[in-house]
């Protein structure tokens, strides 16, 4: 039994950390303040191979494991959560659906640029009135003259409106199943399709440098062959995509908690009060000790889930491990951000200190890709409880 990543994973971690500290950390505060999405840095992340970690070589990827992707997300998230989620969503919600369910033609058309980081794709599942209950989607797609005609709207879609976004995968009702339930399918809608409008960016609490938009479809037409996978498979597809995404968000949370730990430790040694470092007080030192506990536990749960996935363990096992990792790591991250701002005192409330940004960025981790309540629902069901 081993609890350590391989030497290759650790060497890769160092490469991503060096990149993140040189190219992202010095600018993260400004991008956050200016709500700036740094396309040039996304392209650099592409040049480093980050978007292609798990993609097969035939599309320009490295054919690596999911654990490596988590390492990269953790390391970007340690300096800037916005760039961490850009990678996480770019791969998990952008590339993954096309890679997992796309036709040969769809893969040929979209994957090379997405894998190289020259382009981004979004995944439009959530709607203004259907989030946790994503099966209640109201967006409709009907076949007319060999084209899907799409009407409806989506909310909070990451990477959907950048200047390099080429396509959004959209879930829509395409009919009814034999037992009277909505038939849900996924359709690829290229950017610039007439009738497809990317609404202005949201004014968010955090993730200011990440791209998030509402989307409107008003008779948007795409050819029939833009359906992703089989008609009616949309529900199954997005559940599978979210399982992986939850492990990735867990890794992003580990990065945030790790940053809070490192910065709190350094400040506890340096800041003087009552003639001694604040870390000499048990009341404060114990809070920093708690951060170490949270980081270790969150990291173990995250990489265990990633390992189960890489090992090809049964889906139900991976699904529960992903939910367990996400709920623990994201709640640990919000606690870690609260503790870190407390350790920094008044300076923790000042935007020039990264802990203030992490405090704002932490909350969404408990919401995106399935809220904490939805994770607990998944876990409770896996325990055989008859919870609705
Ligand atoms: C910045 C950002 C980026 C996002 N990116 C994407 C994206 O790229 N693609 C995408 O499709 N979506 C995206 N989302 C949407 C996100 O996944 C949803 O916001 C999330 O799933 C919750 O849905 P909701 O907002 O509709 O909340 P609701 O589903 O309305 O939930 C409201 C509250 O009710 C609780 N609740 C709901 N049902 C239950 C239940 N059965 N039991 C107990 N409690 C329950 C929830 O946990 C929550 O606390 C993003 C959101 C944000 C804020």
Short mmCIF file of C-alpha atoms and ligand atoms in Angstrom, two decimals:
data_model
loop_
_atom_site.label_atom_id
_atom_site.label_comp_id
_atom_site.label_asym_id
_atom_site.label_seq_id
_atom_site.Cartn_x
_atom_site.Cartn_y
_atom_site.Cartn_z
CA UNK A 1 0.00 0.00 0.00
CA UNK A 2 1.30 3.46 -0.83
CA UNK A 3 -0.11 6.90 -0.13
CA UNK A 4 2.26 8.78 -2.40
CA UNK A 5 2.06 9.92 -5.98
CA UNK A 6 4.67 8.45 -8.33
CA UNK A 7 7.97 10.19 -9.05
CA UNK A 8 6.58 11.10 -12.51
CA UNK A 9 3.54 12.75 -10.96
CA UNK A 10 5.74 14.73 -8.58
CA UNK A 11 8.07 15.80 -11.41
CA UNK A 12 5.02 16.94 -13.38
CA UNK A 13 3.73 18.80 -10.32
CA UNK A 14 6.99 20.76 -10.22
CA UNK A 15 6.67 21.73 -13.89
CA UNK A 16 3.12 23.04 -13.37
CA UNK A 17 4.04 24.76 -10.10
CA UNK A 18 6.98 26.58 -11.72
CA UNK A 19 4.73 27.69 -14.57
CA UNK A 20 1.95 28.81 -12.21
CA UNK A 21 4.33 30.79 -10.01
CA UNK A 22 6.06 32.47 -12.96
CA UNK A 23 3.19 33.13 -15.35
CA UNK A 24 0.04 33.27 -13.22
CA UNK A 25 0.73 34.21 -9.59
CA UNK A 26 2.22 37.66 -10.31
CA UNK A 27 -0.90 38.67 -12.30
CA UNK A 28 -3.73 36.90 -10.49
CA UNK A 29 -4.69 39.89 -8.33
CA UNK A 30 -4.91 42.24 -11.34
CA UNK A 31 -6.89 39.79 -13.47
CA UNK A 32 -9.28 39.32 -10.55
CA UNK A 33 -9.68 43.07 -10.02
CA UNK A 34 -10.17 43.75 -13.73
CA UNK A 35 -12.32 40.65 -14.36
CA UNK A 36 -9.84 39.83 -17.11
CA UNK A 37 -9.77 36.44 -18.82
CA UNK A 38 -6.12 36.01 -19.93
CA UNK A 39 -6.38 34.25 -23.29
CA UNK A 40 -2.62 34.43 -23.86
CA UNK A 41 -1.99 32.48 -20.63
CA UNK A 42 -4.62 29.89 -21.60
CA UNK A 43 -2.67 29.40 -24.83
CA UNK A 44 0.55 29.03 -22.80
CA UNK A 45 -1.21 26.40 -20.67
CA UNK A 46 -2.03 24.69 -23.95
CA UNK A 47 1.61 24.86 -25.09
CA UNK A 48 2.59 23.20 -21.81
CA UNK A 49 0.21 20.36 -22.70
CA UNK A 50 -2.22 20.90 -19.83
CA UNK A 51 -5.40 20.64 -21.91
CA UNK A 52 -4.11 17.45 -23.54
CA UNK A 53 -3.04 15.53 -20.44
CA UNK A 54 -5.69 12.80 -20.75
CA UNK A 55 -6.51 13.07 -24.47
CA UNK A 56 -5.16 10.39 -26.81
CA UNK A 57 -2.08 11.10 -28.91
CA UNK A 58 -4.05 11.00 -32.17
CA UNK A 59 -5.67 14.31 -31.18
CA UNK A 60 -2.42 15.82 -29.94
CA UNK A 61 -2.77 14.73 -26.31
CA UNK A 62 -0.36 12.91 -24.03
CA UNK A 63 -2.64 9.94 -23.26
CA UNK A 64 -1.86 10.43 -19.56
CA UNK A 65 -3.89 9.57 -16.50
CA UNK A 66 -6.60 11.47 -14.67
CA UNK A 67 -4.37 11.75 -11.60
CA UNK A 68 -1.97 13.96 -13.60
CA UNK A 69 -4.84 16.24 -14.57
CA UNK A 70 -5.77 16.57 -10.90
CA UNK A 71 -2.17 17.47 -10.05
CA UNK A 72 -2.24 20.24 -12.68
CA UNK A 73 -5.60 21.60 -11.46
CA UNK A 74 -4.41 21.54 -7.84
CA UNK A 75 -1.23 23.45 -8.73
CA UNK A 76 -2.99 26.12 -10.81
CA UNK A 77 -5.65 26.41 -8.10
CA UNK A 78 -2.95 26.97 -5.49
CA UNK A 79 -2.13 30.34 -7.06
CA UNK A 80 -5.31 31.21 -8.95
CA UNK A 81 -8.66 29.44 -8.72
CA UNK A 82 -9.88 31.12 -11.91
CA UNK A 83 -7.16 29.55 -14.01
CA UNK A 84 -7.67 26.25 -12.17
CA UNK A 85 -11.36 26.15 -13.11
CA UNK A 86 -10.54 27.24 -16.67
CA UNK A 87 -8.43 24.09 -17.05
CA UNK A 88 -10.82 21.88 -15.10
CA UNK A 89 -13.86 22.95 -17.14
CA UNK A 90 -11.86 23.13 -20.38
CA UNK A 91 -10.99 19.44 -20.08
CA UNK A 92 -13.87 18.01 -18.03
CA UNK A 93 -16.76 19.91 -19.59
CA UNK A 94 -15.24 21.00 -22.91
CA UNK A 95 -13.08 18.15 -24.22
CA UNK A 96 -14.45 15.20 -22.25
CA UNK A 97 -18.00 15.06 -23.70
CA UNK A 98 -16.70 15.17 -27.28
CA UNK A 99 -13.91 12.70 -26.54
CA UNK A 100 -16.23 10.27 -24.73
CA UNK A 101 -19.31 10.42 -26.93
CA UNK A 102 -18.41 12.23 -30.17
CA UNK A 103 -18.39 10.75 -33.67
CA UNK A 104 -15.10 10.44 -35.59
CA UNK A 105 -16.00 13.58 -37.57
CA UNK A 106 -16.86 15.59 -34.45
CA UNK A 107 -13.59 14.56 -32.81
CA UNK A 108 -11.59 15.44 -35.93
CA UNK A 109 -13.25 18.81 -36.18
CA UNK A 110 -13.07 20.03 -32.59
CA UNK A 111 -10.51 18.08 -30.56
CA UNK A 112 -7.14 19.09 -32.06
CA UNK A 113 -7.65 22.79 -31.23
CA UNK A 114 -9.25 22.08 -27.82
CA UNK A 115 -6.48 19.68 -26.84
CA UNK A 116 -3.82 22.20 -27.89
CA UNK A 117 -5.44 24.99 -25.86
CA UNK A 118 -6.02 27.04 -29.03
CA UNK A 119 -9.77 26.74 -28.44
CA UNK A 120 -12.19 26.21 -25.56
CA UNK A 121 -15.59 24.52 -25.33
CA UNK A 122 -18.40 24.83 -22.79
CA UNK A 123 -20.99 22.42 -21.44
CA UNK A 124 -24.48 23.85 -21.16
CA UNK A 125 -26.46 21.76 -18.71
CA UNK A 126 -27.74 24.20 -16.06
CA UNK A 127 -30.74 26.39 -16.86
CA UNK A 128 -32.25 29.35 -15.04
CA UNK A 129 -34.87 26.96 -13.62
CA UNK A 130 -33.04 23.62 -13.69
CA UNK A 131 -29.74 23.23 -11.81
CA UNK A 132 -29.51 20.40 -9.27
CA UNK A 133 -32.58 18.99 -10.99
CA UNK A 134 -30.84 19.08 -14.36
CA UNK A 135 -33.23 16.50 -15.81
CA UNK A 136 -35.92 19.20 -15.68
CA UNK A 137 -34.29 20.94 -18.63
CA UNK A 138 -36.72 23.10 -20.64
CA UNK A 139 -34.49 23.78 -23.63
CA UNK A 140 -35.90 21.95 -26.64
CA UNK A 141 -34.40 20.71 -29.88
CA UNK A 142 -36.66 19.55 -32.72
CA UNK A 143 -35.69 18.00 -36.04
CA UNK A 144 -36.74 20.06 -39.03
CA UNK A 145 -35.47 19.57 -42.57
CA UNK A 146 -32.36 17.68 -41.47
CA UNK A 147 -31.46 20.25 -38.79
CA UNK A 148 -31.89 20.50 -35.02
CA UNK A 149 -33.73 23.69 -34.16
CA UNK A 150 -32.92 24.74 -30.59
CA UNK A 151 -34.96 27.03 -28.32
CA UNK A 152 -34.30 27.78 -24.67
CA UNK A 153 -31.64 29.12 -22.34
CA UNK A 154 -28.75 28.00 -20.18
CA UNK A 155 -27.28 29.63 -17.06
CA UNK A 156 -23.77 29.97 -15.60
CA UNK A 157 -21.85 28.27 -18.43
CA UNK A 158 -18.06 28.28 -17.94
CA UNK A 159 -15.72 29.01 -20.90
CA UNK A 160 -18.73 29.65 -23.15
CA UNK A 161 -17.98 33.20 -24.25
CA UNK A 162 -14.22 33.61 -24.60
CA UNK A 163 -12.72 34.81 -27.87
CA UNK A 164 -11.39 31.28 -28.44
CA UNK A 165 -14.60 29.38 -27.59
CA UNK A 166 -15.54 27.29 -30.63
CA UNK A 167 -18.46 25.16 -29.42
CA UNK A 168 -20.86 24.51 -26.55
CA UNK A 169 -22.42 21.11 -25.82
CA UNK A 170 -26.05 21.76 -24.94
CA UNK A 171 -28.53 19.40 -23.33
CA UNK A 172 -32.09 19.65 -24.63
CA UNK A 173 -35.40 17.81 -24.70
CA UNK A 174 -35.73 16.03 -28.01
CA UNK A 175 -38.99 14.21 -27.28
CA UNK A 176 -40.51 11.80 -24.79
CA UNK A 177 -39.47 8.33 -23.70
CA UNK A 178 -41.86 5.36 -23.92
CA UNK A 179 -42.68 5.78 -20.21
CA UNK A 180 -43.58 9.44 -20.68
CA UNK A 181 -40.42 11.04 -19.31
CA UNK A 182 -38.50 13.75 -21.20
CA UNK A 183 -36.02 12.39 -23.73
CA UNK A 184 -32.82 14.38 -23.22
CA UNK A 185 -30.04 14.55 -25.79
CA UNK A 186 -26.83 16.55 -26.17
CA UNK A 187 -26.21 18.70 -29.23
CA UNK A 188 -23.04 20.50 -30.31
CA UNK A 189 -23.67 24.16 -31.07
CA UNK A 190 -20.69 25.95 -32.66
CA UNK A 191 -20.01 29.54 -31.57
CA UNK A 192 -21.46 32.04 -33.99
CA UNK A 193 -24.45 29.87 -34.95
CA UNK A 194 -27.31 32.27 -35.86
CA UNK A 195 -29.92 32.30 -33.07
CA UNK A 196 -27.29 31.34 -30.42
CA UNK A 197 -26.54 34.34 -28.19
CA UNK A 198 -23.88 34.50 -25.51
CA UNK A 199 -25.24 36.87 -22.86
CA UNK A 200 -23.00 39.42 -21.05
CA UNK A 201 -20.65 38.01 -18.42
CA UNK A 202 -22.03 37.60 -14.90
CA UNK A 203 -20.95 39.82 -12.03
CA UNK A 204 -19.70 37.05 -9.72
CA UNK A 205 -18.60 36.91 -6.07
CA UNK A 206 -15.40 35.13 -7.06
CA UNK A 207 -13.69 33.40 -10.02
CA UNK A 208 -13.46 36.87 -11.55
CA UNK A 209 -10.93 35.83 -14.18
CA UNK A 210 -13.00 32.82 -15.25
CA UNK A 211 -15.45 33.18 -18.15
CA UNK A 212 -19.13 32.56 -17.26
CA UNK A 213 -22.23 33.44 -19.31
CA UNK A 214 -25.88 32.73 -19.75
CA UNK A 215 -26.76 31.41 -23.20
CA UNK A 216 -29.91 31.96 -25.24
CA UNK A 217 -31.14 29.82 -28.13
CA UNK A 218 -33.79 31.31 -30.34
CA UNK A 219 -34.40 29.00 -33.27
CA UNK A 220 -30.67 28.17 -33.46
CA UNK A 221 -30.13 25.59 -36.23
CA UNK A 222 -27.37 23.01 -36.46
CA UNK A 223 -27.10 20.06 -38.87
CA UNK A 224 -28.58 16.74 -37.68
CA UNK A 225 -25.10 15.21 -37.36
CA UNK A 226 -24.31 17.68 -34.52
CA UNK A 227 -26.05 15.38 -32.04
CA UNK A 228 -23.49 14.08 -29.54
CA UNK A 229 -23.73 10.32 -29.20
CA UNK A 230 -27.12 8.67 -29.42
CA UNK A 231 -30.42 10.48 -29.26
CA UNK A 232 -31.87 10.16 -25.74
CA UNK A 233 -28.49 9.49 -24.08
CA UNK A 234 -28.06 13.05 -22.77
CA UNK A 235 -28.99 12.24 -19.17
CA UNK A 236 -26.60 9.29 -18.93
CA UNK A 237 -23.84 11.31 -20.58
CA UNK A 238 -23.97 14.28 -18.24
CA UNK A 239 -24.08 12.08 -15.13
CA UNK A 240 -20.85 10.40 -16.27
CA UNK A 241 -19.22 13.74 -17.07
CA UNK A 242 -20.12 15.19 -13.68
CA UNK A 243 -18.52 12.27 -11.80
CA UNK A 244 -15.11 13.11 -13.28
CA UNK A 245 -15.74 16.82 -12.86
CA UNK A 246 -16.36 16.35 -9.15
CA UNK A 247 -12.91 14.82 -8.64
CA UNK A 248 -11.43 17.74 -10.56
CA UNK A 249 -13.26 20.30 -8.40
CA UNK A 250 -12.00 18.42 -5.36
CA UNK A 251 -8.44 18.89 -6.66
CA UNK A 252 -9.14 22.60 -7.15
CA UNK A 253 -10.28 22.77 -3.51
CA UNK A 254 -7.09 21.04 -2.35
CA UNK A 255 -5.09 23.74 -4.15
CA UNK A 256 -7.01 26.46 -2.35
CA UNK A 257 -6.63 24.83 1.06
CA UNK A 258 -2.90 24.26 0.43
CA UNK A 259 -2.44 27.95 -0.40
CA UNK A 260 -4.30 28.96 2.77
CA UNK A 261 -2.07 26.65 4.81
CA UNK A 262 1.20 27.94 3.33
CA UNK A 263 0.24 31.59 3.64
CA UNK A 264 -1.14 31.23 7.16
CA UNK A 265 1.97 29.42 8.35
CA UNK A 266 4.29 32.08 6.92
CA UNK A 267 2.22 34.92 8.38
CA UNK A 268 1.98 33.20 11.78
CA UNK A 269 5.78 33.13 11.94
CA UNK A 270 6.28 36.70 10.72
CA UNK A 271 3.51 38.79 12.28
CA UNK A 272 4.31 40.09 15.76
CA UNK A 273 1.79 40.88 18.50
CA UNK A 274 2.44 41.28 22.23
CA UNK A 275 6.18 40.99 21.57
CA UNK A 276 6.11 37.55 19.90
CA UNK A 277 5.02 35.93 16.63
CA UNK A 278 1.26 35.37 16.55
CA UNK A 279 2.04 31.68 15.89
CA UNK A 280 3.36 31.42 19.46
CA UNK A 281 -0.24 31.55 20.68
CA UNK A 282 -1.88 28.14 20.90
CA UNK A 283 -5.22 29.63 19.87
CA UNK A 284 -3.72 30.68 16.54
CA UNK A 285 -1.19 27.86 16.02
CA UNK A 286 -3.92 25.26 16.47
CA UNK A 287 -5.95 26.85 13.68
CA UNK A 288 -2.94 26.51 11.38
CA UNK A 289 -2.57 22.90 12.58
CA UNK A 290 -6.22 22.32 11.60
CA UNK A 291 -5.37 23.56 8.09
CA UNK A 292 -2.72 20.84 7.83
CA UNK A 293 -5.30 18.23 8.85
CA UNK A 294 -7.79 19.48 6.25
CA UNK A 295 -5.23 19.59 3.44
CA UNK A 296 -3.97 16.07 4.11
CA UNK A 297 -7.44 14.56 4.37
CA UNK A 298 -8.75 16.40 1.30
CA UNK A 299 -5.72 15.43 -0.76
CA UNK A 300 -5.97 11.75 0.20
CA UNK A 301 -9.68 11.60 -0.70
CA UNK A 302 -9.10 13.41 -3.99
CA UNK A 303 -6.24 11.25 -5.20
CA UNK A 304 -7.95 8.10 -4.02
CA UNK A 305 -10.93 8.97 -6.22
CA UNK A 306 -8.63 9.80 -9.15
CA UNK A 307 -6.75 6.53 -8.64
CA UNK A 308 -9.97 4.50 -8.59
CA UNK A 309 -10.90 6.10 -11.89
CA UNK A 310 -7.45 5.47 -13.39
CA UNK A 311 -7.63 1.84 -12.22
CA UNK A 312 -10.92 1.41 -14.05
CA UNK A 313 -12.76 0.43 -10.87
CA UNK A 314 -16.55 -0.12 -11.09
CA UNK A 315 -18.51 3.00 -11.85
CA UNK A 316 -20.49 2.96 -8.58
CA UNK A 317 -17.23 2.91 -6.59
CA UNK A 318 -15.79 5.87 -8.50
CA UNK A 319 -19.06 7.78 -8.29
CA UNK A 320 -19.20 7.51 -4.49
CA UNK A 321 -15.49 8.30 -4.08
CA UNK A 322 -15.94 11.40 -6.27
CA UNK A 323 -18.90 12.62 -4.19
CA UNK A 324 -17.09 11.90 -0.90
CA UNK A 325 -13.95 13.74 -2.09
CA UNK A 326 -15.92 16.70 -3.42
CA UNK A 327 -18.07 17.26 -0.37
CA UNK A 328 -15.16 16.97 2.06
CA UNK A 329 -12.53 18.92 0.08
CA UNK A 330 -14.80 21.81 -0.86
CA UNK A 331 -16.15 22.24 2.66
CA UNK A 332 -12.58 22.02 3.98
CA UNK A 333 -11.56 24.69 1.46
CA UNK A 334 -14.24 27.15 2.58
CA UNK A 335 -13.23 26.55 6.22
CA UNK A 336 -9.55 26.95 5.28
CA UNK A 337 -10.25 30.28 3.58
CA UNK A 338 -12.16 31.49 6.64
CA UNK A 339 -9.33 30.45 8.97
CA UNK A 340 -6.66 32.01 6.73
CA UNK A 341 -8.41 35.39 6.62
CA UNK A 342 -8.72 35.22 10.41
CA UNK A 343 -4.99 34.49 10.78
CA UNK A 344 -4.25 37.56 8.62
CA UNK A 345 -6.49 39.77 10.76
CA UNK A 346 -7.40 43.08 9.08
CA UNK A 347 -4.98 42.40 6.21
CA UNK A 348 -6.98 39.27 5.42
CA UNK A 349 -9.83 41.60 4.47
CA UNK A 350 -7.63 43.54 2.03
CA UNK A 351 -7.70 42.51 -1.63
CA UNK A 352 -3.93 42.88 -1.99
CA UNK A 353 -3.54 39.71 0.09
CA UNK A 354 -4.39 36.52 -1.84
CA UNK A 355 -6.29 35.06 1.13
CA UNK A 356 -9.03 37.64 0.55
CA UNK A 357 -9.41 36.42 -3.05
CA UNK A 358 -9.39 32.79 -1.89
CA UNK A 359 -12.12 33.65 0.62
CA UNK A 360 -14.37 34.86 -2.22
CA UNK A 361 -13.34 32.06 -4.58
CA UNK A 362 -13.95 29.23 -2.10
CA UNK A 363 -17.75 29.36 -1.88
CA UNK A 364 -18.52 28.28 -5.44
CA UNK A 365 -16.61 25.03 -4.87
CA UNK A 366 -19.50 23.86 -2.65
CA UNK A 367 -21.99 24.68 -5.44
CA UNK A 368 -20.59 23.97 -8.93
CA UNK A 369 -20.75 20.47 -10.51
CA UNK A 370 -23.30 19.45 -7.90
CA UNK A 371 -23.88 21.15 -4.56
CA UNK A 372 -22.81 19.64 -1.22
CA UNK A 373 -26.44 18.56 -0.72
CA UNK A 374 -26.43 16.70 -4.03
CA UNK A 375 -23.13 14.98 -3.10
CA UNK A 376 -24.69 13.84 0.18
CA UNK A 377 -27.69 12.56 -1.78
CA UNK A 378 -25.36 10.50 -3.99
CA UNK A 379 -23.52 9.15 -0.95
CA UNK A 380 -26.71 8.36 0.98
CA UNK A 381 -28.14 6.50 -2.03
CA UNK A 382 -24.91 4.53 -2.38
CA UNK A 383 -25.49 3.42 1.22
CA UNK A 384 -28.85 2.02 0.20
CA UNK A 385 -30.89 4.69 1.96
CA UNK A 386 -34.30 5.36 0.39
CA UNK A 387 -33.64 9.11 0.25
CA UNK A 388 -35.45 11.02 -2.50
C1 LIG B 1 -19.52 30.28 -11.55
C2 LIG B 1 -20.36 29.11 -11.96
C3 LIG B 1 -19.95 28.30 -13.03
C4 LIG B 1 -20.78 27.25 -13.46
N1 LIG B 1 -20.42 26.52 -14.58
C5 LIG B 1 -21.33 25.65 -15.13
C6 LIG B 1 -21.09 25.05 -16.41
O1 LIG B 1 -20.04 25.24 -17.04
N2 LIG B 1 -22.05 24.25 -16.93
C7 LIG B 1 -23.23 24.02 -16.28
O2 LIG B 1 -24.07 23.30 -16.82
N3 LIG B 1 -23.47 24.56 -15.05
C8 LIG B 1 -22.56 25.38 -14.47
N4 LIG B 1 -22.82 25.97 -13.25
C9 LIG B 1 -24.08 25.67 -12.58
C10 LIG B 1 -23.95 24.87 -11.30
O3 LIG B 1 -23.58 23.55 -11.58
C11 LIG B 1 -25.30 24.98 -10.56
O4 LIG B 1 -25.39 26.32 -10.07
C12 LIG B 1 -25.45 24.00 -9.43
O5 LIG B 1 -25.54 22.68 -9.92
C13 LIG B 1 -26.69 24.28 -8.56
O6 LIG B 1 -27.82 24.49 -9.34
P1 LIG B 1 -28.74 25.80 -9.06
O7 LIG B 1 -27.84 26.96 -9.09
O8 LIG B 1 -29.87 25.77 -10.01
O9 LIG B 1 -29.27 25.62 -7.60
P2 LIG B 1 -30.60 24.82 -7.16
O10 LIG B 1 -30.61 23.48 -7.82
O11 LIG B 1 -31.77 25.70 -7.34
O12 LIG B 1 -30.32 24.62 -5.61
C14 LIG B 1 -30.61 25.63 -4.63
C15 LIG B 1 -30.35 25.00 -3.27
O13 LIG B 1 -31.26 23.91 -3.06
C16 LIG B 1 -30.53 22.74 -2.73
N5 LIG B 1 -31.20 21.55 -3.26
C17 LIG B 1 -31.69 21.34 -4.51
N6 LIG B 1 -32.20 20.10 -4.62
C18 LIG B 1 -32.02 19.49 -3.41
C19 LIG B 1 -32.32 18.21 -2.88
N7 LIG B 1 -32.91 17.26 -3.63
N8 LIG B 1 -32.00 17.96 -1.60
C20 LIG B 1 -31.43 18.90 -0.82
N9 LIG B 1 -31.10 20.13 -1.27
C21 LIG B 1 -31.39 20.42 -2.55
C22 LIG B 1 -29.16 22.93 -3.39
O14 LIG B 1 -28.18 22.09 -2.79
C23 LIG B 1 -28.94 24.42 -3.13
O15 LIG B 1 -28.46 24.60 -1.83
C24 LIG B 1 -21.98 26.97 -12.76
C25 LIG B 1 -22.36 27.76 -11.67
C26 LIG B 1 -21.58 28.83 -11.30
C27 LIG B 1 -22.06 29.70 -10.15
#
